[in-house]
XYZ file of C-alpha atoms in Angstrom:
329
model
C -107.187 58.608 -47.810
C -108.151 62.108 -48.757
C -111.728 61.447 -47.565
C -110.425 60.142 -44.165
C -108.249 63.537 -43.904
C -111.384 65.497 -44.527
C -113.190 63.417 -41.790
C -110.551 63.925 -39.200
C -110.161 67.631 -39.931
C -113.922 67.802 -39.666
C -114.089 65.952 -36.535
C -111.556 68.355 -34.871
C -113.270 71.456 -35.970
C -116.496 70.163 -34.515
C -114.716 69.662 -31.394
C -113.002 72.869 -31.292
C -115.986 74.855 -32.426
C -118.114 73.045 -29.680
C -115.493 73.937 -27.000
C -115.269 77.691 -28.263
C -119.047 77.881 -28.252
C -120.082 76.178 -25.039
C -117.259 77.943 -23.331
C -118.846 81.281 -24.072
C -122.388 80.345 -23.528
C -122.232 78.080 -20.427
C -119.661 77.183 -17.833
C -121.684 74.482 -16.067
C -124.710 72.654 -15.789
C -126.965 71.996 -12.692
C -129.196 69.236 -12.581
C -131.849 69.320 -9.869
C -133.360 65.807 -8.749
C -136.547 65.620 -6.548
C -136.254 62.554 -4.503
C -138.734 63.612 -1.993
C -142.076 61.840 -1.492
C -143.676 65.099 -2.265
C -143.561 67.773 -5.181
C -141.443 70.474 -4.727
C -140.946 73.915 -6.602
C -137.377 74.968 -6.705
C -136.376 78.532 -6.482
C -133.220 80.225 -8.108
C -131.820 83.700 -7.345
C -128.889 85.451 -9.115
C -126.439 87.412 -6.774
C -126.817 91.120 -6.943
C -125.563 92.624 -10.379
C -125.675 89.190 -12.006
C -128.401 88.381 -14.667
C -131.018 86.092 -13.841
C -130.947 82.441 -15.371
C -133.371 81.342 -18.197
C -135.801 80.126 -15.214
C -136.067 81.504 -11.725
C -138.503 78.927 -10.492
C -140.174 75.680 -11.789
C -142.135 72.582 -10.436
C -140.430 69.181 -9.830
C -142.660 66.192 -9.330
C -141.626 63.338 -7.366
C -138.958 61.603 -9.178
C -138.279 64.116 -11.808
C -135.230 66.117 -12.516
C -134.287 69.308 -14.665
C -130.934 70.461 -16.130
C -130.205 74.024 -16.657
C -127.169 75.812 -18.232
C -125.442 78.383 -16.192
C -123.221 81.043 -17.833
C -119.590 81.450 -16.655
C -118.810 83.632 -13.253
C -122.397 83.078 -12.228
C -123.066 83.427 -8.494
C -126.394 82.603 -6.679
C -128.553 80.255 -4.826
C -131.061 77.354 -5.057
C -133.554 75.835 -2.756
C -136.808 74.089 -2.551
C -140.206 75.663 -1.959
C -142.813 73.195 -0.438
C -146.538 72.890 0.097
C -147.155 75.353 -2.528
C -150.826 76.519 -3.813
C -152.648 78.746 -5.940
C -155.806 80.701 -4.987
C -158.550 81.393 -7.005
C -157.130 84.739 -8.137
C -153.951 82.936 -9.401
C -151.533 84.077 -6.742
C -149.076 81.401 -5.860
C -147.822 81.057 -2.515
C -145.748 78.270 -0.501
C -145.658 77.237 3.108
C -141.696 77.089 3.178
C -138.952 78.730 0.963
C -141.715 81.250 -0.550
C -140.160 83.950 -2.800
C -142.815 86.662 -2.546
C -143.433 86.889 -6.399
C -146.920 85.367 -6.164
C -146.062 83.275 -9.279
C -144.195 80.067 -10.148
C -141.130 81.967 -11.165
C -139.486 83.743 -8.525
C -138.452 86.930 -10.615
C -135.656 88.072 -8.460
C -137.401 87.124 -5.291
C -135.373 85.456 -2.296
C -136.366 82.575 -0.184
C -138.304 83.383 2.805
C -136.541 81.552 5.700
C -136.477 78.920 7.023
C -135.129 77.189 3.839
C -132.149 74.976 2.914
C -129.733 76.911 0.459
C -127.235 75.599 -1.855
C -125.049 78.705 -2.765
C -122.466 78.986 -5.662
C -119.905 81.375 -6.969
C -118.531 80.106 -10.220
C -115.183 81.231 -11.816
C -114.273 82.992 -8.675
C -110.597 83.392 -7.191
C -108.147 81.321 -8.971
C -110.744 80.504 -11.471
C -112.315 78.005 -9.001
C -116.102 77.450 -8.150
C -117.067 78.006 -4.543
C -120.055 76.354 -3.183
C -121.667 75.341 0.134
C -125.132 74.189 1.454
C -126.386 76.640 4.241
C -128.717 76.351 7.284
C -127.910 79.705 8.432
C -131.493 80.569 7.418
C -132.881 77.617 8.604
C -133.780 74.325 7.179
C -136.708 72.797 5.134
C -135.658 69.887 3.214
C -132.502 67.555 3.030
C -130.069 68.536 0.255
C -127.025 67.236 -1.351
C -124.602 68.810 -3.652
C -122.474 66.549 -5.799
C -119.870 68.162 -8.146
C -119.532 66.129 -11.413
C -116.342 65.573 -13.147
C -114.581 68.560 -11.438
C -110.892 68.535 -9.903
C -109.440 70.318 -6.830
C -108.177 69.352 -3.189
C -111.581 70.289 -1.780
C -113.951 69.342 -4.812
C -116.274 67.102 -2.650
C -119.767 66.627 -1.944
C -121.880 68.597 0.667
C -125.132 68.863 2.052
C -127.630 67.874 4.845
C -129.201 64.522 4.339
C -130.889 64.344 7.926
C -134.369 65.164 8.240
C -134.178 67.877 10.848
C -137.771 68.773 11.151
C -138.733 65.898 13.342
C -135.611 66.688 15.710
C -136.312 70.417 15.511
C -136.569 72.099 18.981
C -140.288 73.234 19.551
C -139.282 76.858 19.939
C -137.821 76.649 16.183
C -140.373 74.527 14.700
C -142.567 75.710 11.753
C -145.919 73.689 11.217
C -148.220 73.395 8.444
C -152.079 74.492 8.881
C -152.526 70.522 9.354
C -149.971 70.365 12.181
C -146.931 68.840 10.174
C -143.619 69.933 10.966
C -142.219 71.412 7.761
C -139.291 73.513 8.678
C -136.827 74.461 11.413
C -136.007 77.959 11.953
C -132.379 79.178 12.804
C -132.046 80.758 16.081
C -131.419 84.222 14.397
C -134.809 83.952 12.707
C -136.797 82.731 15.764
C -135.184 85.155 18.528
C -133.844 88.175 16.411
C -130.914 88.445 18.835
C -127.415 89.803 17.524
C -125.474 86.891 19.462
C -127.517 84.567 17.305
C -127.343 86.579 13.972
C -123.647 87.611 14.148
C -124.775 91.173 14.046
C -124.091 94.469 15.780
C -121.468 94.032 18.492
C -121.424 90.209 17.594
C -120.343 91.139 13.751
C -117.019 89.357 14.060
C -115.880 85.736 13.790
C -113.487 86.118 16.948
C -116.947 87.019 18.874
C -119.834 85.381 17.308
C -119.455 81.777 18.265
C -121.754 78.675 17.688
C -124.963 78.429 19.604
C -126.413 75.438 21.240
C -129.053 75.611 18.293
C -126.512 75.984 15.514
C -124.441 73.068 17.229
C -127.533 71.095 16.886
C -127.674 71.753 12.938
C -123.973 71.235 12.820
C -123.973 67.810 14.626
C -126.531 66.502 12.206
C -124.999 67.968 9.005
C -121.314 68.414 9.565
C -120.363 69.737 6.181
C -123.183 72.425 5.999
C -122.932 76.127 7.242
C -124.598 76.111 10.583
C -124.151 79.867 11.563
C -122.601 83.057 9.837
C -118.754 82.310 10.627
C -118.832 78.566 9.820
C -116.556 79.180 6.761
C -113.762 76.805 7.809
C -115.571 73.541 7.429
C -118.476 74.275 5.014
C -117.105 76.093 1.966
C -116.035 73.846 -1.060
C -114.082 74.491 -4.386
C -113.808 72.856 -7.676
C -112.654 73.548 -11.039
C -114.391 72.630 -14.328
C -117.480 70.986 -12.459
C -121.204 70.413 -13.200
C -123.153 69.955 -10.315
C -126.029 67.622 -9.217
C -128.459 69.090 -6.360
C -130.671 66.235 -5.025
C -133.562 67.112 -2.731
C -134.428 64.612 -0.265
C -131.232 62.248 -0.829
C -131.243 58.829 0.764
C -129.408 59.257 4.255
C -127.595 55.997 3.692
C -125.654 57.133 0.811
C -122.220 55.680 -0.126
C -118.997 57.450 -0.227
C -117.314 57.372 -3.726
C -115.247 59.669 -5.679
C -116.920 62.129 -8.028
C -113.380 62.839 -9.620
C -110.213 60.936 -10.045
C -108.502 60.937 -6.676
C -111.139 62.640 -4.758
C -113.673 61.536 -2.204
C -117.024 62.557 -1.827
C -118.847 62.826 1.541
C -122.484 61.377 1.323
C -122.578 61.138 -2.250
C -125.933 59.977 -3.627
C -125.817 56.591 -5.272
C -126.651 56.255 -8.885
C -130.229 55.664 -9.581
C -130.536 53.235 -12.385
C -134.229 53.567 -12.552
C -133.978 57.462 -13.240
C -135.897 57.722 -16.406
C -135.360 61.644 -17.129
C -133.029 62.183 -20.211
C -131.751 65.337 -19.040
C -129.654 63.833 -16.267
C -125.955 63.299 -17.865
C -124.420 59.763 -17.695
C -121.325 59.549 -15.719
C -118.420 57.212 -15.366
C -116.339 57.831 -12.448
C -117.517 61.208 -12.029
C -116.885 62.176 -15.763
C -119.206 63.482 -18.092
C -120.270 60.795 -20.876
C -121.965 62.272 -23.698
C -124.244 59.966 -25.839
C -123.717 59.625 -29.529
C -119.980 59.999 -29.496
C -118.383 58.581 -32.987
C -116.937 54.970 -32.914
C -113.862 54.926 -34.559
C -111.998 51.795 -35.164
C -108.335 51.533 -33.926
C -107.134 51.425 -37.497
C -108.951 54.863 -38.314
C -107.807 56.086 -35.172
C -104.221 55.406 -35.851
C -104.584 56.952 -39.392
C -106.456 60.153 -37.814
C -103.253 60.609 -35.562
C -100.902 60.228 -38.503
C -103.065 62.881 -40.438
C -103.047 65.313 -37.485
C -99.307 65.121 -37.177
C -99.106 66.778 -40.579
C -97.709 70.220 -41.020
C -100.836 71.496 -42.365
C -103.059 69.930 -39.968
C -100.962 71.116 -37.202
C -101.183 74.814 -38.309
C -105.001 74.187 -38.371
C -104.946 72.841 -34.845
C -102.765 75.716 -33.663
C -105.010 78.222 -35.113
C -108.422 76.655 -33.842
C -106.801 76.214 -30.333
C -105.804 79.789 -30.254
C -109.230 81.082 -31.138
C -110.758 78.856 -28.421
C -108.057 80.176 -25.781
C -108.564 83.806 -26.925
C -112.240 83.704 -25.561
C -111.051 83.739 -22.174
C -109.417 87.123 -22.581
C -112.748 88.871 -23.689
């Protein structure tokens, strides 16, 4: 019995310690998956005044994925660079989404438009995460953002799963050296006029209205930002979520919940052939961690009895108090 008490206390201690440490170091994980038929080079940029992440750019071969930890209160954007090359001097450049660093890492460089963007502000107003997929700077690849295990009335997936490069008007098209349609500019980028950019005299939501070009984007991708003042239908919120960002998701995706009681738009179905161990398993959108202890029902009952003892209750209160205090500092 004494050994079981010790085991129960140790399990509790590890759990609370894990919560404390992970709460300080990381508030979310972002998993990026490349389902395109080509290699892509994701870029990452933190908002002004926010420290850069551990990586600001990397390569994802077809079918690969990568998970990164993101600290609390982080804000920034993710995108994919395409058709990248390195010249004889080692300078790295991309046909779309280039960040101007001349290297694989963007090092604070932003995506050159046109590029499909996933934008995040974590732990914002009310402790909620705010996120969107934006075509305001144009489009280069389909993208889907799916919250994993979060909660909230508007905690649902968003993105643009349609290939807009083929349907792009000729005046907005960006083509590669070989003549391939690789991106679609926004009207603002293409024409540099205030009415398309919501600038100057048009810098107001009551004056700047959707253009025929932004409406083309909106019709194809209803949940994505199509112009600067497209907030009402394009901003999503979650609490306590991790995020799966899929480049080139299948357009015929099913709709299912990523969290109990919620429904996602265009959620990417689970790929049972995904071999990368960095992608966390989920059941009904909740995180499942491999290697958890398997405790028999008899042991569980005994542990619950032990945890109800006054000494153990005091220990629980102490450890829980420490964990909660980290939110104050």
